[in-house]
Amino acid sequence: MWKLTRPDNQHDKLVRDNLLDLEEHHLVRIETVRDDQRQVWVLTKRGHGEAKKLLEPKGIRISVLREEKYDPVTGKLLGTSYDDHAAAVTSTAAELHRAGIGHQLGFQTEIGHRLGSSFVQRADLVVRAPEAGVPVMLLEIDRRTEDAHDLVQKLRRYWEWGRLLPKDADKQIADRVRSRPDAIEHVDHEQRLWRRFYPPTGREGLVPLAFVFADTTEAKVDNTVAVLEEAGRAYWAPRRYETLYPKAVTAKDYGQAVPVVVTTLEQLTEHGADAAVWRRLGREGEQKLTAALDNPDGDDLFREQEARADAADKQRRAAQREAERPVCKRCGAKFTDQRWEETTARGGAWTAGDASLCDTCHAGDVARKEAAAEAARLQAALPLEPEDDQESDRGRGWFRRRA
């Protein structure tokens, strides 16, 4: 609490005094005392109700009420190991807040995500920090009390939740998804259930998920990450784009994947959450959070590569067409596109004339033929002139007959 509310203070006296004051008004109580003598405070039922009215902005929920449970024999208040995990969750939120990732009311704990089977997957922590480039991120805090394959199942449930449709979804879309489950991959994220709860992430894929390991060894973390990468590949790994240029496009399609990053609470405490302490599943090395969540080999690269491949393909097809362009057998000139179309189009041979001639030579032949035809037509239209001998003979005979 001290780290979250007063991250710049070196001492927690101010926070302790405020908590003691709230305790006098029965708004908070001590849940338990840890081995290092640090106290874990929780809200009472009265305090929970007051917090819901006073601290809750629209769309933000506070954590569920921590009910008091007592040992039936000794009457001692039971912490049921809530203290260690709760402290790790609060410490994670404090380190994020100290690094400028999220504000005090931008954190939510124990947020449920109901699946179609009515199972509720609860996120340990949800952070909203759009000003830090993280509009929303789900966090699972693991003190290595769970088997690595249990974490894979959590990842699978978040992936399934991100593929659900709301109850009032379009009937045609719902019927299509019901009959063919992979049809959900062609449904825009804006029409899915998760967008009713969280803002757009600003990146491809579903809501990002972070695993923060606490109170464990580096070897255990490495083994867990290896299991997550191998057994959870179907949920976090990108796919190849469906494209006409598979050899030229190396970009990855993250549209249906859950971006998963991992770190440890010890790294966050030592270096800060804004340092290069986050590792993205499927990548080598550690990065800053926003860099780990970004997809430099995603949509932007795909559009760039496909545009280059399309331009190269058009250039190649244009060069191939030029190489196949016919040449006039009379003058050696290349055919124009129009002449090429005339000689190859269906039925074009009836009007194209000699298909081996370019448009210029063909036009010359046509002009000569038309000139010859016109000359013949004019010749045929002229009256026949009689020969001189026949005309003189006809005249003398006529006079003789008349005489």
Short mmCIF file of C-alpha atoms in Angstrom, two decimals:
data_model
loop_
_atom_site.label_atom_id
_atom_site.label_comp_id
_atom_site.label_asym_id
_atom_site.label_seq_id
_atom_site.Cartn_x
_atom_site.Cartn_y
_atom_site.Cartn_z
CA MET A 1 0.00 0.00 0.00
CA TRP A 2 2.81 2.38 0.93
CA LYS A 3 4.66 1.73 -2.33
CA LEU A 4 1.49 2.15 -4.35
CA THR A 5 0.21 5.35 -2.74
CA ARG A 6 3.51 7.07 -1.90
CA PRO A 7 6.13 5.60 -4.26
CA ASP A 8 8.54 8.53 -3.73
CA ASN A 9 8.48 8.45 0.07
CA GLN A 10 11.35 6.73 1.84
CA HIS A 11 9.26 5.95 4.93
CA ASP A 12 5.72 4.62 5.32
CA LYS A 13 4.75 6.56 8.47
CA LEU A 14 2.19 8.70 6.64
CA VAL A 15 0.49 5.64 5.18
CA ARG A 16 0.55 3.85 8.56
CA ASP A 17 -1.05 6.82 10.28
CA ASN A 18 -3.79 6.98 7.65
CA LEU A 19 -4.47 3.26 7.95
CA LEU A 20 -4.68 3.50 11.74
CA ASP A 21 -7.15 6.34 11.38
CA LEU A 22 -9.25 4.29 8.96
CA GLU A 23 -9.05 1.36 11.39
CA GLU A 24 -10.53 3.48 14.16
CA HIS A 25 -13.51 4.10 11.88
CA HIS A 26 -13.79 0.35 11.14
CA LEU A 27 -13.03 0.83 7.46
CA VAL A 28 -9.88 -1.33 7.26
CA ARG A 29 -8.40 -4.16 9.28
CA ILE A 30 -5.14 -6.09 9.45
CA GLU A 31 -5.45 -9.36 7.58
CA THR A 32 -2.17 -10.80 8.78
CA VAL A 33 1.43 -10.01 9.61
CA ARG A 34 4.14 -11.38 7.36
CA ASP A 35 7.39 -12.93 8.51
CA ASP A 36 9.22 -9.65 7.83
CA GLN A 37 6.73 -7.92 10.17
CA ARG A 38 5.00 -6.11 7.33
CA GLN A 39 1.24 -5.94 7.78
CA VAL A 40 -1.30 -6.80 5.12
CA TRP A 41 -4.36 -4.53 5.36
CA VAL A 42 -7.74 -5.17 3.75
CA LEU A 43 -11.05 -3.35 3.65
CA THR A 44 -13.84 -4.24 6.05
CA LYS A 45 -17.37 -4.69 4.77
CA ARG A 46 -18.15 -1.12 5.76
CA GLY A 47 -14.95 0.15 4.15
CA HIS A 48 -15.65 -1.83 1.01
CA GLY A 49 -19.02 -0.15 0.69
CA GLU A 50 -17.54 3.30 1.28
CA ALA A 51 -14.79 2.68 -1.26
CA LYS A 52 -17.31 1.64 -3.88
CA LYS A 53 -19.13 4.93 -3.45
CA LEU A 54 -16.17 7.27 -3.04
CA LEU A 55 -13.28 5.84 -5.01
CA GLU A 56 -14.83 3.99 -7.88
CA PRO A 57 -14.86 5.91 -11.21
CA LYS A 58 -17.20 4.81 -13.91
CA GLY A 59 -16.15 1.52 -15.47
CA ILE A 60 -13.61 0.69 -12.71
CA ARG A 61 -14.32 -1.95 -10.10
CA ILE A 62 -12.48 -2.53 -6.82
CA SER A 63 -11.51 -5.99 -5.67
CA VAL A 64 -13.96 -8.34 -3.98
CA LEU A 65 -14.54 -8.13 -0.28
CA ARG A 66 -12.10 -10.17 1.80
CA GLU A 67 -14.36 -11.84 4.35
CA GLU A 68 -13.07 -12.69 7.80
CA LYS A 69 -12.60 -16.41 8.37
CA TYR A 70 -11.66 -17.88 11.73
CA ASP A 71 -10.30 -21.23 12.81
CA PRO A 72 -13.24 -23.17 14.29
CA VAL A 73 -11.04 -24.55 17.09
CA THR A 74 -8.68 -21.74 18.06
CA GLY A 75 -10.80 -18.85 16.83
CA LYS A 76 -7.73 -17.34 15.14
CA LEU A 77 -8.24 -15.23 12.03
CA LEU A 78 -7.24 -17.21 8.98
CA GLY A 79 -5.12 -15.60 6.29
CA THR A 80 -5.11 -18.77 4.12
CA SER A 81 -1.91 -17.71 2.35
CA TYR A 82 -3.71 -14.68 0.97
CA ASP A 83 -1.07 -12.43 2.42
CA ASP A 84 1.92 -13.52 0.34
CA HIS A 85 0.06 -13.56 -2.96
CA ALA A 86 -1.79 -10.33 -2.21
CA ALA A 87 1.47 -8.66 -1.26
CA ALA A 88 3.04 -9.79 -4.53
CA VAL A 89 0.06 -8.44 -6.50
CA THR A 90 0.17 -5.12 -4.68
CA SER A 91 3.95 -4.90 -5.08
CA THR A 92 3.62 -5.53 -8.81
CA ALA A 93 1.04 -2.75 -9.11
CA ALA A 94 3.29 -0.48 -7.05
CA GLU A 95 6.28 -1.09 -9.32
CA LEU A 96 4.19 -0.42 -12.41
CA HIS A 97 2.83 2.76 -10.88
CA ARG A 98 6.31 3.88 -9.77
CA ALA A 99 7.48 3.52 -13.39
CA GLY A 100 4.60 5.65 -14.66
CA ILE A 101 2.60 2.69 -15.97
CA GLY A 102 -0.92 3.16 -14.68
CA HIS A 103 -2.42 5.45 -12.01
CA GLN A 104 -3.76 4.50 -8.60
CA LEU A 105 -7.31 3.99 -9.84
CA GLY A 106 -6.14 2.31 -13.05
CA PHE A 107 -5.55 -1.01 -11.29
CA GLN A 108 -8.15 -3.69 -10.64
CA THR A 109 -7.72 -7.00 -8.87
CA GLU A 110 -9.57 -10.30 -9.10
CA ILE A 111 -11.42 -9.39 -12.30
CA GLY A 112 -13.49 -12.28 -13.62
CA HIS A 113 -13.71 -13.36 -17.26
CA ARG A 114 -16.64 -15.71 -17.76
CA LEU A 115 -16.26 -18.40 -20.40
CA GLY A 116 -19.02 -20.12 -22.35
CA SER A 117 -18.87 -23.04 -19.93
CA SER A 118 -19.70 -20.61 -17.06
CA PHE A 119 -16.15 -21.03 -15.73
CA VAL A 120 -14.75 -17.72 -14.50
CA GLN A 121 -11.07 -17.02 -15.06
CA ARG A 122 -10.02 -14.30 -12.64
CA ALA A 123 -7.07 -12.06 -13.44
CA ASP A 124 -4.90 -11.22 -10.45
CA LEU A 125 -4.40 -7.69 -11.75
CA VAL A 126 -5.68 -5.56 -14.62
CA VAL A 127 -3.83 -2.37 -15.49
CA ARG A 128 -4.99 0.40 -17.80
CA ALA A 129 -2.24 2.82 -18.77
CA PRO A 130 -2.96 4.30 -22.20
CA GLU A 131 -0.65 7.24 -21.51
CA ALA A 132 2.21 4.73 -21.15
CA GLY A 133 1.32 2.83 -24.32
CA VAL A 134 -0.51 0.07 -22.46
CA PRO A 135 -4.28 0.65 -22.89
CA VAL A 136 -4.97 -2.62 -21.06
CA MET A 137 -2.99 -5.61 -19.80
CA LEU A 138 -3.94 -8.62 -17.70
CA LEU A 139 -1.42 -9.87 -15.14
CA GLU A 140 -1.07 -13.22 -13.43
CA ILE A 141 1.20 -13.16 -10.37
CA ASP A 142 2.72 -16.57 -9.73
CA ARG A 143 4.83 -17.47 -6.71
CA ARG A 144 5.53 -20.86 -8.33
CA THR A 145 2.79 -22.45 -6.29
CA GLU A 146 1.13 -23.58 -9.52
CA ASP A 147 2.32 -26.13 -12.03
CA ALA A 148 3.56 -24.68 -15.32
CA HIS A 149 0.83 -26.51 -17.21
CA ASP A 150 -1.77 -24.79 -15.01
CA LEU A 151 -0.44 -21.49 -16.36
CA VAL A 152 -0.84 -22.86 -19.89
CA GLN A 153 -4.49 -23.59 -19.09
CA LYS A 154 -4.93 -20.02 -17.86
CA LEU A 155 -3.45 -18.77 -21.12
CA ARG A 156 -5.84 -21.02 -23.05
CA ARG A 157 -8.85 -19.64 -21.15
CA TYR A 158 -7.89 -16.03 -21.86
CA TRP A 159 -7.47 -16.97 -25.52
CA GLU A 160 -10.92 -18.63 -25.56
CA TRP A 161 -12.48 -15.63 -23.80
CA GLY A 162 -11.06 -13.34 -26.46
CA ARG A 163 -12.85 -15.39 -29.14
CA LEU A 164 -16.32 -15.17 -27.60
CA LEU A 165 -19.21 -13.23 -29.09
CA PRO A 166 -21.57 -11.12 -26.96
CA LYS A 167 -25.06 -12.47 -26.35
CA ASP A 168 -26.60 -9.83 -28.61
CA ALA A 169 -24.28 -10.58 -31.52
CA ASP A 170 -25.65 -10.59 -35.06
CA LYS A 171 -27.62 -13.81 -35.59
CA GLN A 172 -25.96 -14.66 -38.90
CA ILE A 173 -22.50 -14.26 -37.38
CA ALA A 174 -23.47 -16.27 -34.29
CA ASP A 175 -24.90 -19.10 -36.41
CA ARG A 176 -21.81 -19.17 -38.60
CA VAL A 177 -19.48 -19.32 -35.58
CA ARG A 178 -21.64 -21.96 -33.92
CA SER A 179 -21.52 -24.22 -36.98
CA ARG A 180 -17.85 -23.59 -37.74
CA PRO A 181 -15.73 -22.53 -34.73
CA ASP A 182 -12.83 -21.20 -36.81
CA ALA A 183 -15.24 -18.69 -38.38
CA ILE A 184 -14.64 -16.45 -35.35
CA GLU A 185 -11.23 -15.65 -36.82
CA HIS A 186 -12.99 -13.73 -39.60
CA VAL A 187 -15.09 -11.70 -37.14
CA ASP A 188 -13.64 -8.28 -36.39
CA HIS A 189 -12.49 -7.71 -32.81
CA GLU A 190 -14.91 -4.81 -32.49
CA GLN A 191 -17.76 -7.33 -32.68
CA ARG A 192 -16.37 -9.66 -30.01
CA LEU A 193 -17.18 -9.81 -26.33
CA TRP A 194 -13.81 -8.58 -25.01
CA ARG A 195 -14.30 -5.17 -26.62
CA ARG A 196 -17.34 -4.65 -24.36
CA PHE A 197 -14.98 -4.73 -21.35
CA TYR A 198 -11.68 -3.31 -22.53
CA PRO A 199 -10.56 -0.56 -24.92
CA PRO A 200 -8.71 -1.40 -28.13
CA THR A 201 -5.13 -2.36 -27.40
CA GLY A 202 -3.70 -0.36 -30.30
CA ARG A 203 -1.93 -3.50 -31.50
CA GLU A 204 -2.84 -6.69 -33.30
CA GLY A 205 -4.30 -9.58 -31.36
CA LEU A 206 -6.21 -10.07 -28.13
CA VAL A 207 -5.72 -8.48 -24.72
CA PRO A 208 -2.04 -8.85 -23.71
CA LEU A 209 -1.20 -11.09 -20.78
CA ALA A 210 1.77 -10.81 -18.42
CA PHE A 211 3.10 -13.49 -16.08
CA VAL A 212 5.02 -12.00 -13.16
CA PHE A 213 6.95 -14.58 -11.13
CA ALA A 214 7.78 -13.84 -7.51
CA ASP A 215 9.76 -15.51 -4.73
CA THR A 216 11.29 -18.12 -7.01
CA THR A 217 14.55 -19.01 -8.69
CA GLU A 218 15.80 -18.14 -12.16
CA ALA A 219 15.95 -21.82 -13.11
CA LYS A 220 12.28 -22.35 -12.22
CA VAL A 221 11.30 -19.29 -14.22
CA ASP A 222 13.24 -20.52 -17.26
CA ASN A 223 11.60 -23.96 -17.03
CA THR A 224 8.14 -22.41 -16.72
CA VAL A 225 8.71 -20.10 -19.69
CA ALA A 226 9.89 -23.08 -21.76
CA VAL A 227 6.64 -24.93 -20.97
CA LEU A 228 4.56 -21.85 -21.79
CA GLU A 229 6.32 -21.44 -25.12
CA GLU A 230 5.99 -25.08 -26.13
CA ALA A 231 2.61 -26.14 -24.70
CA GLY A 232 0.93 -22.77 -25.22
CA ARG A 233 2.15 -22.12 -28.76
CA ALA A 234 -1.34 -22.40 -30.23
CA TYR A 235 -2.47 -19.44 -28.10
CA TRP A 236 0.44 -16.95 -28.23
CA ALA A 237 2.20 -17.72 -31.52
CA PRO A 238 1.50 -15.70 -34.70
CA ARG A 239 0.67 -17.32 -38.03
CA ARG A 240 1.78 -16.87 -41.60
CA TYR A 241 -0.24 -14.42 -43.65
CA GLU A 242 -2.37 -15.75 -46.47
CA THR A 243 -0.85 -13.91 -49.42
CA LEU A 244 -0.16 -14.28 -53.12
CA TYR A 245 3.54 -13.80 -52.40
CA PRO A 246 4.46 -16.35 -49.69
CA LYS A 247 8.17 -16.22 -50.51
CA ALA A 248 8.38 -12.43 -50.41
CA VAL A 249 6.26 -11.87 -47.26
CA THR A 250 7.92 -12.87 -43.99
CA ALA A 251 5.62 -10.83 -41.72
CA LYS A 252 3.57 -12.62 -39.07
CA ASP A 253 -0.17 -12.46 -38.44
CA TYR A 254 -0.80 -11.72 -34.74
CA GLY A 255 -4.51 -11.10 -35.20
CA GLN A 256 -5.71 -14.19 -33.31
CA ALA A 257 -2.91 -14.47 -30.74
CA VAL A 258 -2.60 -13.44 -27.10
CA PRO A 259 0.57 -11.35 -26.66
CA VAL A 260 2.36 -12.85 -23.63
CA VAL A 261 5.21 -11.22 -21.73
CA VAL A 262 7.00 -12.52 -18.64
CA THR A 263 9.17 -10.97 -15.93
CA THR A 264 9.88 -11.34 -12.23
CA LEU A 265 8.94 -9.14 -9.31
CA GLU A 266 12.60 -9.05 -8.32
CA GLN A 267 13.54 -7.54 -11.68
CA LEU A 268 10.74 -4.99 -11.42
CA THR A 269 11.94 -4.01 -7.95
CA GLU A 270 15.61 -3.81 -8.88
CA HIS A 271 15.46 -2.19 -12.31
CA GLY A 272 11.95 -0.72 -12.55
CA ALA A 273 8.98 -1.72 -14.71
CA ASP A 274 10.04 0.78 -17.38
CA ALA A 275 13.39 -0.97 -17.89
CA ALA A 276 14.22 -3.79 -20.28
CA VAL A 277 12.95 -6.55 -17.99
CA TRP A 278 10.10 -7.96 -20.09
CA ARG A 279 10.48 -10.98 -22.35
CA ARG A 280 7.94 -11.73 -25.07
CA LEU A 281 7.19 -15.39 -25.69
CA GLY A 282 8.74 -16.41 -28.99
CA ARG A 283 11.54 -13.82 -28.78
CA GLU A 284 15.04 -13.81 -27.41
CA GLY A 285 16.23 -11.31 -24.84
CA GLU A 286 14.39 -8.77 -22.73
CA GLN A 287 12.82 -5.49 -23.82
CA LYS A 288 10.94 -2.56 -22.41
CA LEU A 289 7.24 -3.24 -21.97
CA THR A 290 5.89 -1.31 -24.95
CA ALA A 291 8.62 -2.71 -27.22
CA ALA A 292 7.81 -6.24 -26.03
CA LEU A 293 4.11 -5.72 -26.76
CA ASP A 294 4.69 -4.15 -30.19
CA ASN A 295 4.80 -6.29 -33.33
CA PRO A 296 7.48 -4.90 -35.67
CA ASP A 297 7.05 -7.98 -37.85
CA GLY A 298 3.26 -7.69 -37.90
CA ASP A 299 0.70 -5.72 -39.90
CA ASP A 300 2.92 -2.77 -40.83
CA LEU A 301 5.66 -5.01 -42.18
CA PHE A 302 3.07 -7.11 -44.00
CA ARG A 303 1.64 -4.10 -45.82
CA GLU A 304 5.12 -2.90 -46.72
CA GLN A 305 6.31 -6.31 -47.96
CA GLU A 306 3.14 -7.03 -49.88
CA ALA A 307 3.25 -3.61 -51.56
CA ARG A 308 6.87 -4.21 -52.61
CA ALA A 309 6.07 -7.74 -53.79
CA ASP A 310 3.05 -6.50 -55.73
CA ALA A 311 5.10 -3.77 -57.43
CA ALA A 312 7.84 -6.26 -58.30
CA ASP A 313 5.26 -8.69 -59.67
CA LYS A 314 3.69 -5.99 -61.82
CA GLN A 315 7.14 -5.02 -63.11
CA ARG A 316 7.96 -8.64 -63.89
CA ARG A 317 4.66 -9.19 -65.70
CA ALA A 318 5.15 -5.97 -67.68
CA ALA A 319 8.66 -7.06 -68.73
CA GLN A 320 7.35 -10.48 -69.70
CA ARG A 321 4.57 -8.90 -71.76
CA GLU A 322 7.07 -6.68 -73.54
CA ALA A 323 9.20 -9.71 -74.33
CA GLU A 324 6.16 -11.44 -75.85
CA ARG A 325 4.98 -8.38 -77.82
CA PRO A 326 4.74 -9.25 -81.60
CA VAL A 327 6.99 -7.57 -84.17
CA CYS A 328 5.83 -6.48 -87.63
CA LYS A 329 7.22 -8.77 -90.34
CA ARG A 330 7.31 -5.96 -92.85
CA CYS A 331 8.87 -3.01 -91.02
CA GLY A 332 10.12 -4.63 -87.79
CA ALA A 333 8.20 -2.25 -85.48
CA LYS A 334 6.55 -3.60 -82.29
CA PHE A 335 2.79 -3.85 -82.14
CA THR A 336 0.90 -1.29 -80.13
CA ASP A 337 -1.43 -2.55 -77.38
CA GLN A 338 -4.43 -1.76 -79.56
CA ARG A 339 -3.04 -3.64 -82.58
CA TRP A 340 -2.04 -6.58 -80.37
CA GLU A 341 -5.55 -6.70 -78.99
CA GLU A 342 -7.03 -6.56 -82.51
CA THR A 343 -4.98 -9.50 -83.74
CA THR A 344 -5.59 -11.70 -80.68
CA ALA A 345 -9.18 -10.89 -79.70
CA ARG A 346 -11.89 -13.39 -80.56
CA GLY A 347 -13.33 -12.56 -83.92
CA GLY A 348 -10.67 -9.93 -84.49
CA ALA A 349 -9.10 -11.82 -87.39
CA TRP A 350 -12.09 -10.85 -89.59
CA THR A 351 -11.24 -7.14 -89.31
CA ALA A 352 -7.56 -7.18 -88.35
CA GLY A 353 -6.32 -8.22 -91.76
CA ASP A 354 -2.84 -9.65 -91.90
CA ALA A 355 -2.06 -10.44 -88.27
CA SER A 356 1.68 -10.28 -88.91
CA LEU A 357 1.58 -6.55 -89.72
CA CYS A 358 1.73 -3.66 -87.27
CA ASP A 359 -1.01 -1.07 -87.17
CA THR A 360 0.93 1.34 -89.42
CA CYS A 361 1.57 -1.22 -92.16
CA HIS A 362 -1.94 -2.57 -91.80
CA ALA A 363 -3.34 0.95 -92.10
CA GLY A 364 -1.26 1.47 -95.27
CA ASP A 365 -2.62 -1.74 -96.82
CA VAL A 366 -6.14 -0.73 -95.92
CA ALA A 367 -5.63 2.73 -97.44
CA ARG A 368 -4.22 1.29 -100.67
CA LYS A 369 -7.07 -1.17 -100.96
CA GLU A 370 -9.61 1.56 -100.36
CA ALA A 371 -7.93 3.80 -102.98
CA ALA A 372 -7.93 0.99 -105.54
CA ALA A 373 -11.57 0.22 -104.80
CA GLU A 374 -12.52 3.87 -105.15
CA ALA A 375 -10.71 4.15 -108.47
CA ALA A 376 -12.49 1.07 -109.76
CA ARG A 377 -15.82 2.46 -108.65
CA LEU A 378 -15.23 5.75 -110.43
CA GLN A 379 -14.10 3.96 -113.59
CA ALA A 380 -17.24 1.90 -113.66
CA ALA A 381 -19.43 4.99 -113.31
CA LEU A 382 -18.03 6.77 -116.45
CA PRO A 383 -20.09 6.50 -119.84
CA LEU A 384 -18.54 4.52 -122.70
CA GLU A 385 -17.23 6.65 -125.63
CA PRO A 386 -17.78 5.21 -129.23
CA GLU A 387 -14.88 4.70 -131.59
CA ASP A 388 -14.47 7.25 -134.48
CA ASP A 389 -14.81 4.81 -137.45
CA GLN A 390 -17.99 3.26 -136.11
CA GLU A 391 -19.57 6.66 -135.55
CA SER A 392 -18.78 7.90 -139.05
CA ASP A 393 -20.03 4.73 -140.62
CA ARG A 394 -23.25 4.88 -138.68
CA GLY A 395 -23.78 8.44 -139.81
CA ARG A 396 -23.32 7.78 -143.54
CA GLY A 397 -25.54 4.76 -143.49
CA TRP A 398 -28.26 6.68 -141.82
CA PHE A 399 -28.24 9.36 -144.50
CA ARG A 400 -28.29 6.76 -147.25
CA ARG A 401 -31.28 5.05 -145.69
CA ARG A 402 -33.04 8.33 -145.38
CA ALA A 403 -32.38 9.12 -149.04
#
